[in-house]
CSV table of C-alpha atoms and ligand atoms in Angstrom, one decimal:
chain,number,residue,atom,x,y,z
A,1,MET,CA,-78.8,5.6,54.7
A,2,LYS,CA,-77.3,8.2,52.3
A,3,VAL,CA,-73.9,7.7,53.9
A,4,SER,CA,-74.0,3.9,53.5
A,5,LEU,CA,-75.1,4.2,49.8
A,6,THR,CA,-72.1,6.5,49.1
A,7,ALA,CA,-69.8,4.0,50.9
A,8,ALA,CA,-71.2,1.1,48.9
A,9,LEU,CA,-70.6,3.1,45.6
A,10,ILE,CA,-67.0,3.9,46.6
A,11,LEU,CA,-66.4,0.2,47.4
A,12,LEU,CA,-67.9,-0.9,44.1
A,13,ALA,CA,-65.8,1.6,42.1
A,14,ALA,CA,-62.7,0.6,44.0
A,15,SER,CA,-63.2,-3.1,43.3
A,16,THR,CA,-63.9,-2.4,39.6
A,17,VAL,CA,-60.6,-0.6,39.3
A,18,ALA,CA,-58.7,-3.4,41.2
A,19,ALA,CA,-60.2,-6.1,39.0
A,20,ASP,CA,-59.3,-4.2,35.8
A,21,SER,CA,-55.8,-5.0,34.3
A,22,TYR,CA,-53.7,-2.9,32.0
A,23,GLU,CA,-52.6,-5.7,29.6
A,24,GLU,CA,-55.4,-5.6,27.1
A,25,HIS,CA,-55.4,-1.7,27.0
A,26,ASP,CA,-51.6,-1.7,26.6
A,27,TYR,CA,-51.9,-4.2,23.8
A,28,THR,CA,-54.6,-2.3,22.0
A,29,LEU,CA,-52.8,1.0,22.2
A,30,ASN,CA,-49.2,-0.1,21.6
A,31,CYS,CA,-49.3,-3.3,19.6
A,32,SER,CA,-52.7,-3.9,17.8
A,33,GLY,CA,-52.0,-1.2,15.1
A,34,CYS,CA,-49.4,-3.5,13.6
A,35,HIS,CA,-50.4,-6.9,15.0
A,36,ARG,CA,-54.2,-6.4,14.8
A,37,MET,CA,-56.4,-7.2,17.8
A,38,ASN,CA,-56.4,-10.9,17.0
A,39,GLY,CA,-52.7,-11.1,16.5
A,40,ALA,CA,-53.0,-12.0,12.8
A,41,GLY,CA,-50.6,-9.3,11.7
A,42,SER,CA,-50.3,-8.3,8.0
A,43,SER,CA,-48.2,-8.9,5.0
A,44,VAL,CA,-45.2,-7.4,6.8
A,45,VAL,CA,-46.0,-8.3,10.4
A,46,PRO,CA,-45.9,-12.0,11.3
A,47,SER,CA,-48.9,-13.7,12.9
A,48,PHE,CA,-48.6,-14.4,16.6
A,49,ASP,CA,-49.7,-17.9,15.8
A,50,GLY,CA,-46.1,-18.5,14.9
A,51,MET,CA,-45.0,-17.9,18.5
A,52,ARG,CA,-46.0,-21.5,19.2
A,53,ASP,CA,-43.1,-22.7,17.0
A,54,LEU,CA,-40.6,-20.8,19.1
A,55,ALA,CA,-42.0,-21.7,22.5
A,56,GLY,CA,-39.5,-23.8,24.5
A,57,LYS,CA,-36.6,-23.1,22.1
A,58,PRO,CA,-33.4,-21.7,23.6
A,59,GLY,CA,-33.3,-17.9,23.1
A,60,SER,CA,-37.0,-17.4,22.5
A,61,ARG,CA,-37.6,-15.9,26.0
A,62,GLU,CA,-35.0,-13.2,25.3
A,63,TYR,CA,-36.0,-12.7,21.7
A,64,TRP,CA,-39.6,-12.0,22.6
A,65,ILE,CA,-38.6,-9.0,24.8
A,66,ARG,CA,-35.7,-7.8,22.5
A,67,VAL,CA,-37.9,-7.7,19.4
A,68,PRO,CA,-38.1,-4.0,18.6
A,69,GLY,CA,-41.9,-3.6,18.8
A,70,ALA,CA,-41.8,-4.9,22.4
A,71,ALA,CA,-38.4,-3.5,23.6
A,72,GLN,CA,-39.1,0.0,22.4
A,73,ALA,CA,-42.8,0.3,23.4
A,74,PRO,CA,-43.5,3.3,25.6
A,75,LEU,CA,-44.3,1.1,28.6
A,76,THR,CA,-42.6,0.8,31.9
A,77,ASP,CA,-40.6,-2.4,32.6
A,78,GLU,CA,-43.4,-3.5,34.9
A,79,ARG,CA,-46.1,-3.0,32.3
A,80,LEU,CA,-44.1,-4.6,29.5
A,81,ALA,CA,-43.4,-7.7,31.8
A,82,ALA,CA,-47.1,-8.0,32.6
A,83,LEU,CA,-48.1,-7.5,28.9
A,84,MET,CA,-45.6,-10.2,27.7
A,85,ASN,CA,-46.8,-12.6,30.4
A,86,TRP,CA,-50.4,-12.0,29.1
A,87,LEU,CA,-49.4,-12.1,25.4
A,88,LEU,CA,-47.6,-15.4,25.7
A,89,LYS,CA,-50.4,-17.0,27.6
A,90,ARG,CA,-52.8,-15.8,25.0
A,91,PHE,CA,-50.9,-16.8,21.9
A,92,THR,CA,-48.9,-19.9,23.0
A,93,ASP,CA,-51.4,-21.1,25.6
A,94,GLU,CA,-48.6,-21.2,28.1
A,95,ALA,CA,-47.6,-18.3,30.4
A,96,PRO,CA,-43.8,-18.0,30.6
A,97,GLU,CA,-42.3,-20.0,33.5
A,98,PRO,CA,-41.0,-18.2,35.5
A,99,PRO,CA,-43.1,-15.1,34.6
A,100,TYR,CA,-41.1,-12.2,33.2
A,101,THR,CA,-40.2,-9.7,35.9
A,102,ALA,CA,-39.5,-6.0,35.6
A,103,SER,CA,-35.8,-6.4,36.2
A,104,GLU,CA,-35.4,-9.1,33.6
A,105,VAL,CA,-37.3,-7.0,31.0
A,106,ALA,CA,-35.2,-4.0,31.9
A,107,ARG,CA,-32.0,-5.9,31.2
A,108,LEU,CA,-33.2,-7.4,27.9
A,109,ARG,CA,-34.9,-4.4,26.4
A,110,ARG,CA,-31.7,-2.3,26.7
A,111,GLU,CA,-30.5,-4.1,23.6
A,112,PRO,CA,-33.3,-4.2,21.0
A,113,LEU,CA,-32.5,-6.7,18.2
A,114,ARG,CA,-31.0,-5.2,15.1
A,115,ASP,CA,-31.9,-8.3,13.0
A,116,PRO,CA,-35.0,-9.7,14.5
A,117,VAL,CA,-35.9,-11.8,11.4
A,118,GLY,CA,-32.4,-13.4,11.4
A,119,GLU,CA,-32.5,-14.0,15.2
A,120,ARG,CA,-36.0,-15.7,14.8
A,121,ARG,CA,-34.6,-18.0,12.1
A,122,ARG,CA,-31.6,-18.9,14.3
A,123,ILE,CA,-33.9,-19.8,17.2
A,124,LEU,CA,-36.2,-21.9,15.0
A,125,THR,CA,-33.4,-24.0,13.6
A,126,ALA,CA,-32.0,-24.7,17.1
A,127,PRO,CA,-33.0,-28.0,18.8
A,128,ARG,CA,-35.9,-28.0,21.3
A,129,ARG,CA,-35.0,-27.8,25.0
B,1,LIG,C1,-44.8,-0.6,14.0
B,1,LIG,C2,-45.3,-2.0,13.9
B,1,LIG,C3,-45.3,-2.8,15.2
B,1,LIG,C4,-45.7,-2.5,16.5
B,1,LIG,C5,-46.4,-1.2,16.9
B,1,LIG,C6,-45.4,-3.6,17.3
B,1,LIG,N1,-44.8,-4.6,16.6
B,1,LIG,FE1,-44.3,-6.5,17.2
B,1,LIG,N2,-43.6,-6.9,15.4
B,1,LIG,C7,-43.6,-6.1,14.3
B,1,LIG,C8,-42.8,-6.7,13.2
B,1,LIG,C9,-42.6,-6.1,11.8
B,1,LIG,C10,-42.4,-7.9,13.7
B,1,LIG,C11,-41.4,-9.0,13.0
B,1,LIG,C12,-40.0,-8.8,13.5
B,1,LIG,C13,-39.4,-7.4,13.2
B,1,LIG,O1,-39.2,-7.2,12.0
B,1,LIG,O2,-39.3,-6.6,14.1
B,1,LIG,C14,-42.9,-8.0,15.1
B,1,LIG,C15,-42.7,-9.1,15.9
B,1,LIG,C16,-43.1,-9.2,17.2
B,1,LIG,C17,-42.9,-10.4,18.0
B,1,LIG,C18,-42.3,-11.7,17.6
B,1,LIG,C19,-43.3,-12.7,17.2
B,1,LIG,C20,-42.7,-13.9,16.6
B,1,LIG,O3,-43.4,-15.0,16.6
B,1,LIG,O4,-41.6,-13.9,16.1
B,1,LIG,C21,-43.4,-10.1,19.3
B,1,LIG,C22,-43.5,-11.0,20.5
B,1,LIG,C23,-43.9,-8.8,19.2
B,1,LIG,N3,-43.7,-8.3,17.9
B,1,LIG,C24,-44.5,-8.1,20.2
B,1,LIG,C25,-45.0,-6.8,20.1
B,1,LIG,C26,-45.6,-6.1,21.3
B,1,LIG,C27,-45.8,-6.7,22.6
B,1,LIG,C28,-46.0,-4.9,20.8
B,1,LIG,C29,-46.6,-3.8,21.6
B,1,LIG,C30,-46.0,-3.4,22.8
B,1,LIG,C31,-45.6,-4.8,19.4
B,1,LIG,N4,-45.0,-6.0,19.1
B,1,LIG,C32,-45.7,-3.7,18.6
B,1,LIG,C33,-44.2,-4.9,14.2
B,1,LIG,C34,-44.7,-4.2,15.3
């Protein structure tokens, strides 16, 4: 009886860990200080609501990873890819298709944007795909 209770508790703990994802924790610790928990930002940080305007525009996929706050976050390529897949789903209602992978993120984040505001403007004025 005692053994099976222990086994049940271990199984329960294991399933809780497996069901838990890192994305929200990673967002809270690395992004929410500037972007706020609801993505509203501040006077100097744009609201994530504006990401909808960029969705589907050529260059937005690359821009979202190369933006300095994302590119330079202290997260592995795997965790940043997962975070950005989660972030886009949450703030544009559409997960990136295909989803970001660690190797794509690794390549893009090597070159953080020097002029993210200018790059954003350039993408916005380009025609929709
Ligand atoms: C120190 C403040 C700061 C932190 C921390 C930060 N960001 Fe940002 N983020 C900004 C600013 C400022 C901008 C506007 C572009 C720029 O000037 O870099 C921005 C823009 C963005 C954009 C572009 C949004 C759009 O619509 O153009 C994305 C995506 C983004 N950040 C993701 C993240 C993610 C993901 C994290 C956490 C891993 C993060 N940021 C952490 C300040 C921050």
